[in-house]
Tab-separated table of N, CA and C in Angstrom:
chain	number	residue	atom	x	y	z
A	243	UNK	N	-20.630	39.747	-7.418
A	243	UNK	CA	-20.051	38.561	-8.075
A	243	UNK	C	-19.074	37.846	-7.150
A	244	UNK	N	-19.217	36.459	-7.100
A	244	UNK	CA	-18.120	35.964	-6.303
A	244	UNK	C	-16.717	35.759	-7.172
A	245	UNK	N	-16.082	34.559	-6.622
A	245	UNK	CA	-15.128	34.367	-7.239
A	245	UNK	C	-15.041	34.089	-8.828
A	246	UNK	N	-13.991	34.424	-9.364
A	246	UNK	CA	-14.207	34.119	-10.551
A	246	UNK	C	-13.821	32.285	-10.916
A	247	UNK	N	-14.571	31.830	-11.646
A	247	UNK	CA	-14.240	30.508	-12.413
A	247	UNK	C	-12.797	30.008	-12.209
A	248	UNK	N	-11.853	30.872	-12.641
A	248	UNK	CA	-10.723	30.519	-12.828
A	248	UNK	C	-9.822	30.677	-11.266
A	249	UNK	N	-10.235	31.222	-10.475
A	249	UNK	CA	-9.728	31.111	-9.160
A	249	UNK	C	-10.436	29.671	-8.152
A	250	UNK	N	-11.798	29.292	-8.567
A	250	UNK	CA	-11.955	28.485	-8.062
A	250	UNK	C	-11.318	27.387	-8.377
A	251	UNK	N	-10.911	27.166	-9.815
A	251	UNK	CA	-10.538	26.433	-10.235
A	251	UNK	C	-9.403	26.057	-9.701
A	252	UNK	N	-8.323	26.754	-9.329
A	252	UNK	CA	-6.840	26.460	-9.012
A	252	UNK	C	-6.817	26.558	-7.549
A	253	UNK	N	-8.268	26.889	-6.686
A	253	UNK	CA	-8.257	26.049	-5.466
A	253	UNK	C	-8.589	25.180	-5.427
A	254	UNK	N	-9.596	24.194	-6.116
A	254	UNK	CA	-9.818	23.171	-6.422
A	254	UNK	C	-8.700	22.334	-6.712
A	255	UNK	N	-7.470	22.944	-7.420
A	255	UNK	CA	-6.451	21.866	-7.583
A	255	UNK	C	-5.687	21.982	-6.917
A	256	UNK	N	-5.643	22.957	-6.113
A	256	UNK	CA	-4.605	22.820	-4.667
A	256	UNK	C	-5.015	22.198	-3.826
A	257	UNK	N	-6.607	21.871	-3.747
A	257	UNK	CA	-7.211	21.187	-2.326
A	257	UNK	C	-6.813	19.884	-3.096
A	258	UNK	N	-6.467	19.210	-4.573
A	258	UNK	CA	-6.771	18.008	-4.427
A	258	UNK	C	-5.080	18.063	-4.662
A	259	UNK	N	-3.779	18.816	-4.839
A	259	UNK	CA	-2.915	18.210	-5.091
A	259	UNK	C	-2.662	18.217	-3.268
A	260	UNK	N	-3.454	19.023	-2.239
A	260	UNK	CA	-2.893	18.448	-0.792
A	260	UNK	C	-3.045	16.893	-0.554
A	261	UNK	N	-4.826	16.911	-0.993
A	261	UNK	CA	-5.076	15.439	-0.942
A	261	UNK	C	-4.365	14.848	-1.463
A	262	UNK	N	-3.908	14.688	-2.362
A	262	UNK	CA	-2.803	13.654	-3.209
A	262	UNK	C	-1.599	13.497	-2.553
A	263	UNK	N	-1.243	15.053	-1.921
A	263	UNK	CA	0.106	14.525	-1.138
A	263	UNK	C	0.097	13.790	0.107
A	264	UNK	N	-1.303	14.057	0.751
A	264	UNK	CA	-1.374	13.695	2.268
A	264	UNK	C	-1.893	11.523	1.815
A	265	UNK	N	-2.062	11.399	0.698
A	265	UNK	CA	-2.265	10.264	0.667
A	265	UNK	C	-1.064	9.307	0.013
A	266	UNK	N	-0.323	10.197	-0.619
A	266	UNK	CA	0.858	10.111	-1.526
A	266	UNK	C	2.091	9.486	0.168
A	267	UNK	N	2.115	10.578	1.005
A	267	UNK	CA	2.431	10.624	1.973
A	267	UNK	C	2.305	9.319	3.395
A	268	UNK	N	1.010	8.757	3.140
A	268	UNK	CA	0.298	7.786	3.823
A	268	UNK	C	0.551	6.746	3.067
A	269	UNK	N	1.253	6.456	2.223
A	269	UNK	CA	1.193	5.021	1.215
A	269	UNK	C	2.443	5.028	1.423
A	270	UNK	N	3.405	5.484	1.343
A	270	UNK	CA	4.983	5.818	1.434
A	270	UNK	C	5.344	4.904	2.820
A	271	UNK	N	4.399	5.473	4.184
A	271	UNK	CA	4.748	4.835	5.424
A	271	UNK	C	4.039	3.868	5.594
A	272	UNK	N	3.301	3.197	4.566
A	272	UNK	CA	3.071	2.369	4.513
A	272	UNK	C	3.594	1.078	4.385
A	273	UNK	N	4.227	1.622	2.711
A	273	UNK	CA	5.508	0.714	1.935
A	273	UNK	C	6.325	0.273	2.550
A	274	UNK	N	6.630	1.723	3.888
A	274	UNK	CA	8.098	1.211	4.617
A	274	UNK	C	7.678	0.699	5.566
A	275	UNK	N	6.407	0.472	6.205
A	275	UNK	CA	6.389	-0.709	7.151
A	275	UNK	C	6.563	-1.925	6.529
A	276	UNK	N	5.214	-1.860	5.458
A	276	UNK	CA	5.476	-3.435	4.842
A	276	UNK	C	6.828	-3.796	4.592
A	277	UNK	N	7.495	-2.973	3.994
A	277	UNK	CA	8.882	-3.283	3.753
A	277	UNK	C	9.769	-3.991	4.804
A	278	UNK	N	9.841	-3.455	5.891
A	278	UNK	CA	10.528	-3.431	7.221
A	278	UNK	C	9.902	-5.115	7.745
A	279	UNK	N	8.504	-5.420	7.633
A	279	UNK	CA	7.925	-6.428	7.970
A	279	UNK	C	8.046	-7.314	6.642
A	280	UNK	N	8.726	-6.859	5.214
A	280	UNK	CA	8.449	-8.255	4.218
A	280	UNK	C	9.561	-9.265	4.477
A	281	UNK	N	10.473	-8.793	5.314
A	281	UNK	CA	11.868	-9.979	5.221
A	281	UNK	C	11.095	-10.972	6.288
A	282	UNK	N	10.521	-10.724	7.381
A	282	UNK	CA	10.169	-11.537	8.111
A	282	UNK	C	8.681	-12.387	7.698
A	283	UNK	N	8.195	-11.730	7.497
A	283	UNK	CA	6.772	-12.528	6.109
A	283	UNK	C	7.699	-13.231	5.327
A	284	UNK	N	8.331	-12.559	4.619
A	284	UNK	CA	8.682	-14.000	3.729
A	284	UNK	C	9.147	-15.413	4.321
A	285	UNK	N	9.645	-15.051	5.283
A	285	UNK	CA	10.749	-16.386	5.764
A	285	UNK	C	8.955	-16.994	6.845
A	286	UNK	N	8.295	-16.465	6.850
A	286	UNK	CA	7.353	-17.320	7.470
A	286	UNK	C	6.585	-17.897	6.804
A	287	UNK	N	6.035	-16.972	5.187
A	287	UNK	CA	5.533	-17.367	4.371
A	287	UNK	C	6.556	-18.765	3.586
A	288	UNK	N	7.677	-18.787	3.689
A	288	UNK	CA	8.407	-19.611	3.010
A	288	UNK	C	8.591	-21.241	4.021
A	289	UNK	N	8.261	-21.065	5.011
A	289	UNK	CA	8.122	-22.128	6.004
A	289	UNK	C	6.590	-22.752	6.044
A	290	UNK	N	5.561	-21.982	5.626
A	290	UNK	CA	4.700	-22.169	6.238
A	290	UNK	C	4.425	-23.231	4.740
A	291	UNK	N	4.830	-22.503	3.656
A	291	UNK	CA	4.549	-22.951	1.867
A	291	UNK	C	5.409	-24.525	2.151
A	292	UNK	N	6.763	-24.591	2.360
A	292	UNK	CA	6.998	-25.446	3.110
A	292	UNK	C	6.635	-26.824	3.050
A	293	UNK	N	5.698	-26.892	4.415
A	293	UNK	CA	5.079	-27.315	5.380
A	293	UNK	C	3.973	-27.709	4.153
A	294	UNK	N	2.615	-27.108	4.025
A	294	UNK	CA	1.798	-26.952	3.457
A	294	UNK	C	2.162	-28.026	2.128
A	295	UNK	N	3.739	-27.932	1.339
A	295	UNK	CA	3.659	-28.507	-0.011
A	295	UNK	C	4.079	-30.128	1.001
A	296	UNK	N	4.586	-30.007	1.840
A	296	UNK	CA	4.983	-31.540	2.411
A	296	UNK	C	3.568	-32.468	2.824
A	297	UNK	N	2.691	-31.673	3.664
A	297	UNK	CA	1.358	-31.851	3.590
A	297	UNK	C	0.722	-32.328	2.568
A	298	UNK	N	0.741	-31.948	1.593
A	298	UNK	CA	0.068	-31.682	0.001
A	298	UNK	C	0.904	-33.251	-0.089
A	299	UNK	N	2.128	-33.193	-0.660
A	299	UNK	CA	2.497	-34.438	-0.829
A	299	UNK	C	2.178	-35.989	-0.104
A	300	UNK	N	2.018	-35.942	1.008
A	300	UNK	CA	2.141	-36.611	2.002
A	300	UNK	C	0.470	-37.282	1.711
A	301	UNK	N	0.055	-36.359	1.859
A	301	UNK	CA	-1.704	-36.437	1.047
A	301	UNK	C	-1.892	-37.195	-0.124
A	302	UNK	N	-1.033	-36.979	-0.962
A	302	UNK	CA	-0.923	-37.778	-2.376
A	302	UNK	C	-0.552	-39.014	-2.395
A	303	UNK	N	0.145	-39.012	-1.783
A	303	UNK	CA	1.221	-40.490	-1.881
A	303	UNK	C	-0.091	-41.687	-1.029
């Protein structure tokens, strides 16, 4: 007999709570790049919106 049911079982949830952490883990240094990079996105995104609504207007008139 191999393993029993109930041992596979709780390796099964250790292999997926690693996965969860190693991705849990990978989204985190993610956040903190984006983070680190959103002050400067914004102020480009906010120039560029800007630009773009003066355009837009300029178009209208």
């Amino acid at each position: 007999m191999g393993p029993s049911p109930e041992l596979r079982q709780r390796r099964e949830f250790w292999l997926r709570r690693q996965k969860e952490a190693k991705v849990r883990r990978y989204l985190v240094r993610v956040l903190f790049k984006l983070s680190s990079f959103k002050y400067f996105g914004w102020i480009i995104y906010s120039r560029l919106n800007a630009v773009g609504k003066r355009k837009l207007s300029r178009n209208l008139l």
